[in-house]
């Protein structure tokens, strides 16, 4: 990893502490989407028990965060999941997941930037149509020019290019302001709300009680709101810039997830008190609760618009920091041109990767009306979470060269297949007694396979500083949950994922596999066949290569 890092030229400056990482994590997770997700999950799935759904989803996010933390402490380098998967499963698996993640980052960031105009317009009372220029002759979905979205993306790109430390300060300010607005929404809900709304629906014909849709509704709600926790993974991409990774990374990642879980649960409770669950506006639950009021409280919806605007800016800033570091490390491996890996000697930031992806994002945000923000689907991120959970188990139980990897690989395959079967039964088999039996059988098989593996296969290595507790149970729970959530996504998400994956494989076969650092080191494709013994020795000397 150190030899690959040398391709960046200058080093990234270590300026971040645990409180920077906590704010980055909060800023990355608490975007504008939570204002939509909470209403949808409560109205359609969980009812007032949406509070429990958020608590369950927060616990699941914390388990995935543990897997990231172990890698980030052991290998404090930029690039997050790409770096972890590259040293565990190899270059191709890392490139496939990393490229999908970057493409989804760019698309979702463009959508979020366009969403800024909508929320900012709500805050100041200006319709979205006045922010955008309509161009006749272009197809629908591509005919509205959003200059404000481009300006927001370019300003954030300049900030992240200029300094990571200054980016952290900007993020801290915006995150604090956003949390203050969230606290205001929570207080308004508890003040103006009615505790009876926790158990009584607006229409007596609808199910009543705290759990109107039962346990299934709670877990379906948890699957829907789990996507509101995506964003903490961007913190791990900045591990190379952390002063004390052993101490700061566990606090930063886990602390941000815990704080966000508390905020989400309080927001859900506040919303449930404001209105009966069957009267909640699924698209705008908080602002909708006040916009129709005639007793002088309509201004609260404008305040919520301001808070959502700050949330968009923080999530956009953290996501753009993360995507640039992913691209930088992929460039270090030479699977894309090494130009992307360059770190500017004065700013100590990956300027090339940041500027390229920033301009690319701005170009898409200029004219493309994306729907990624609305459905909150991030199949690439969930797939990366799944891969990282597998990687942390493989790294613990397999020592390359001395340990037989077959038992571990067989276990990971069997556990994943069992989780997929459970997910398919849950989503597609109609409710009946046999469904409960099949789900129970899958659960018993999965637990049995896990326990046998735990008892029979010893760990090959244990982390020196910080490791996932209760190995392999916690990573396996993360594997199951990510497969379960992947099963809840819609068809177009899989089509997009398949298209991006095919494109990534094509790029890898035509360019990356020939130019990569691994090919250079191994002498693949005859690159070293013509070297003299002296040249070969020089190429293998680490001091000379650096």
Coordinates of N, CA and C in Angstrom, one line a residue, residues 294-377:
X294 N -53.8 27.3 9.7 CA -54.2 28.7 9.5 C -54.1 29.5 10.9
X295 N -53.4 28.9 11.8 CA -53.2 29.5 13.1 C -51.9 30.2 13.3
X296 N -51.2 30.6 12.2 CA -50.0 31.3 12.3 C -48.7 30.4 12.3
X297 N -48.9 29.1 12.0 CA -47.7 28.2 12.1 C -47.2 27.8 10.7
X298 N -47.7 28.4 9.7 CA -47.3 28.1 8.3 C -45.8 28.4 8.1
X299 N -45.3 29.3 8.8 CA -43.8 29.7 8.7 C -42.9 28.6 9.0
X300 N -43.4 27.6 9.8 CA -42.5 26.5 10.2 C -42.1 25.7 9.0
X301 N -43.0 25.6 8.0 CA -42.6 24.8 6.8 C -41.5 25.5 6.1
X302 N -41.4 26.8 6.1 CA -40.3 27.6 5.5 C -39.0 27.3 6.3
X303 N -39.1 27.2 7.6 CA -37.9 26.9 8.4 C -37.4 25.5 8.1
X304 N -38.3 24.6 7.9 CA -37.9 23.2 7.6 C -37.2 23.2 6.2
X305 N -37.6 24.0 5.3 CA -37.0 24.1 4.0 C -35.5 24.6 4.1
X306 N -35.3 25.6 5.0 CA -33.9 26.1 5.3 C -33.1 24.9 5.9
X307 N -33.6 24.2 6.8 CA -32.9 23.1 7.4 C -32.5 22.0 6.4
X308 N -33.5 21.7 5.5 CA -33.2 20.7 4.5 C -32.1 21.2 3.5
X309 N -32.1 22.5 3.3 CA -31.1 23.1 2.4 C -29.7 22.9 3.0
X310 N -29.5 23.1 4.3 CA -28.3 22.8 5.0 C -27.9 21.4 4.9
X311 N -28.9 20.5 5.1 CA -28.7 19.1 5.0 C -28.1 18.7 3.6
X312 N -28.7 19.3 2.5 CA -28.2 19.0 1.2 C -26.7 19.4 1.0
X313 N -26.4 20.5 1.5 CA -25.0 21.0 1.4 C -24.0 20.1 2.1
X314 N -24.4 19.7 3.4 CA -23.4 18.8 4.1 C -23.3 17.5 3.5
X315 N -24.4 16.9 3.1 CA -24.3 15.5 2.4 C -23.6 15.6 1.1
X316 N -23.7 16.7 0.4 CA -23.0 16.9 -0.9 C -21.5 17.1 -0.7
X317 N -21.2 17.9 0.3 CA -19.8 18.1 0.7 C -19.1 16.8 1.0
X318 N -19.7 16.0 1.9 CA -19.0 14.8 2.4 C -19.0 13.8 1.2
X319 N -20.0 13.6 0.5 CA -20.0 12.7 -0.7 C -19.0 13.1 -1.7
X320 N -18.8 14.4 -2.0 CA -17.8 14.7 -3.0 C -16.4 14.6 -2.4
X321 N -16.2 14.7 -1.1 CA -14.9 14.4 -0.6 C -14.6 12.9 -0.7
X322 N -15.6 12.1 -0.4 CA -15.4 10.6 -0.5 C -15.2 10.2 -2.0
X323 N -16.0 10.7 -2.9 CA -15.8 10.2 -4.3 C -14.4 10.6 -4.8
X324 N -13.9 11.7 -4.5 CA -12.6 12.1 -4.9 C -11.5 11.2 -4.4
X325 N -11.6 10.7 -3.2 CA -10.6 9.9 -2.6 C -10.7 8.4 -3.1
X326 N -11.9 8.0 -3.4 CA -12.1 6.7 -4.1 C -11.3 6.8 -5.5
X327 N -11.6 7.8 -6.2 CA -10.9 8.0 -7.5 C -9.4 8.1 -7.4
X328 N -9.0 8.8 -6.4 CA -7.5 9.0 -6.2 C -6.8 7.6 -6.0
X329 N -7.4 6.8 -5.1 CA -6.8 5.5 -4.8 C -6.9 4.5 -6.0
X330 N -8.0 4.6 -6.7 CA -8.1 3.8 -7.9 C -7.1 4.2 -8.9
X331 N -6.8 5.5 -9.0 CA -5.7 6.0 -9.9 C -4.3 5.5 -9.4
X332 N -4.1 5.4 -8.1 CA -2.9 4.9 -7.5 C -2.6 3.4 -8.0
X333 N -3.7 2.7 -8.2 CA -3.5 1.3 -8.7 C -3.3 1.2 -10.2
X334 N -3.5 2.4 -10.8 CA -3.3 2.5 -12.3 C -4.4 1.7 -13.1
X335 N -5.5 1.3 -12.5 CA -6.6 0.7 -13.2 C -7.3 1.8 -14.0
X336 N -7.2 3.1 -13.5 CA -7.5 4.3 -14.3 C -6.2 5.1 -14.4
X337 N -6.2 6.0 -15.3 CA -4.9 6.8 -15.5 C -4.4 7.3 -14.2
X338 N -3.1 7.2 -13.9 CA -2.5 7.7 -12.7 C -2.6 9.2 -12.5
X339 N -3.0 9.9 -13.5 CA -3.2 11.4 -13.3 C -4.2 11.6 -12.2
X340 N -5.2 10.8 -12.0 CA -6.2 10.9 -11.0 C -5.6 10.8 -9.6
X341 N -4.5 10.2 -9.5 CA -3.9 9.9 -8.2 C -3.1 11.1 -7.6
X342 N -2.8 12.0 -8.4 CA -1.9 13.1 -8.0 C -2.5 13.9 -6.9
X343 N -1.6 14.2 -5.9 CA -2.0 15.0 -4.7 C -1.2 16.3 -4.8
X344 N -1.9 17.4 -4.8 CA -1.2 18.7 -5.0 C -0.3 19.0 -3.8
X345 N 1.0 19.4 -4.1 CA 1.9 19.6 -3.0 C 1.6 20.7 -2.0
X346 N 0.8 21.7 -2.5 CA 0.5 22.9 -1.6 C -0.8 22.6 -0.8
X347 N -1.8 22.1 -1.5 CA -3.1 21.9 -0.8 C -3.2 20.5 -0.1
X348 N -2.3 19.6 -0.5 CA -2.3 18.2 0.1 C -3.7 17.5 -0.1
X349 N -4.3 17.8 -1.3 CA -5.6 17.2 -1.6 C -5.5 16.6 -3.0
X350 N -6.3 15.6 -3.3 CA -6.4 15.0 -4.6 C -7.1 15.9 -5.6
X351 N -6.4 17.0 -6.1 CA -7.0 18.0 -6.9 C -7.6 17.5 -8.2
X352 N -6.8 16.7 -8.9 CA -7.2 16.2 -10.2 C -8.5 15.4 -10.1
X353 N -8.6 14.5 -9.2 CA -9.8 13.7 -9.0 C -11.0 14.5 -8.6
X354 N -10.7 15.4 -7.6 CA -11.8 16.3 -7.1 C -12.3 17.2 -8.2
X355 N -11.4 17.8 -9.0 CA -11.9 18.7 -10.1 C -12.6 18.0 -11.2
X356 N -12.1 16.8 -11.6 CA -12.7 16.0 -12.7 C -14.1 15.6 -12.3
X357 N -14.2 15.0 -11.1 CA -15.5 14.5 -10.7 C -16.5 15.6 -10.4
X358 N -16.0 16.8 -9.9 CA -16.8 17.9 -9.7 C -17.4 18.5 -11.0
X359 N -16.6 18.6 -12.0 CA -17.0 19.1 -13.3 C -18.0 18.1 -13.9
X360 N -17.7 16.8 -13.8 CA -18.6 15.8 -14.3 C -20.0 15.8 -13.6
X361 N -20.0 16.0 -12.3 CA -21.2 16.1 -11.6 C -22.0 17.3 -12.0
X362 N -21.3 18.4 -12.1 CA -21.9 19.7 -12.5 C -22.6 19.6 -13.9
X363 N -21.9 18.9 -14.8 CA -22.4 18.8 -16.1 C -23.7 18.0 -16.1
X364 N -23.8 16.9 -15.3 CA -25.0 16.1 -15.2 C -26.1 16.9 -14.6
X365 N -25.7 17.6 -13.5 CA -26.7 18.4 -12.7 C -27.3 19.6 -13.5
X366 N -26.6 20.0 -14.6 CA -27.0 21.2 -15.3 C -28.3 20.9 -16.1
X367 N -28.5 19.7 -16.7 CA -29.6 19.5 -17.5 C -30.4 18.2 -17.3
X368 N -29.9 17.3 -16.4 CA -30.5 16.0 -16.2 C -31.4 16.0 -15.0
X369 N -32.6 15.7 -15.1 CA -33.6 15.6 -14.0 C -33.6 14.2 -13.5
X370 N -32.6 13.9 -12.6 CA -32.5 12.6 -12.1 C -33.5 12.3 -10.9
X371 N -33.8 11.1 -10.7 CA -34.8 10.7 -9.7 C -34.1 9.9 -8.6
X372 N -32.8 9.9 -8.6 CA -32.1 9.1 -7.6 C -32.4 9.6 -6.1
X373 N -32.6 10.9 -6.0 CA -32.8 11.5 -4.7 C -34.2 11.0 -4.2
X374 N -35.2 10.9 -5.1 CA -36.6 10.7 -4.7 C -36.7 9.2 -4.1
X375 N -36.2 8.2 -4.9 CA -36.4 6.9 -4.4 C -35.3 6.4 -3.4
X376 N -34.2 7.2 -3.3 CA -33.2 6.9 -2.2 C -32.6 5.5 -2.4
X377 N -32.5 5.1 -3.6 CA -31.9 3.8 -3.9 C -30.4 3.9 -4.1

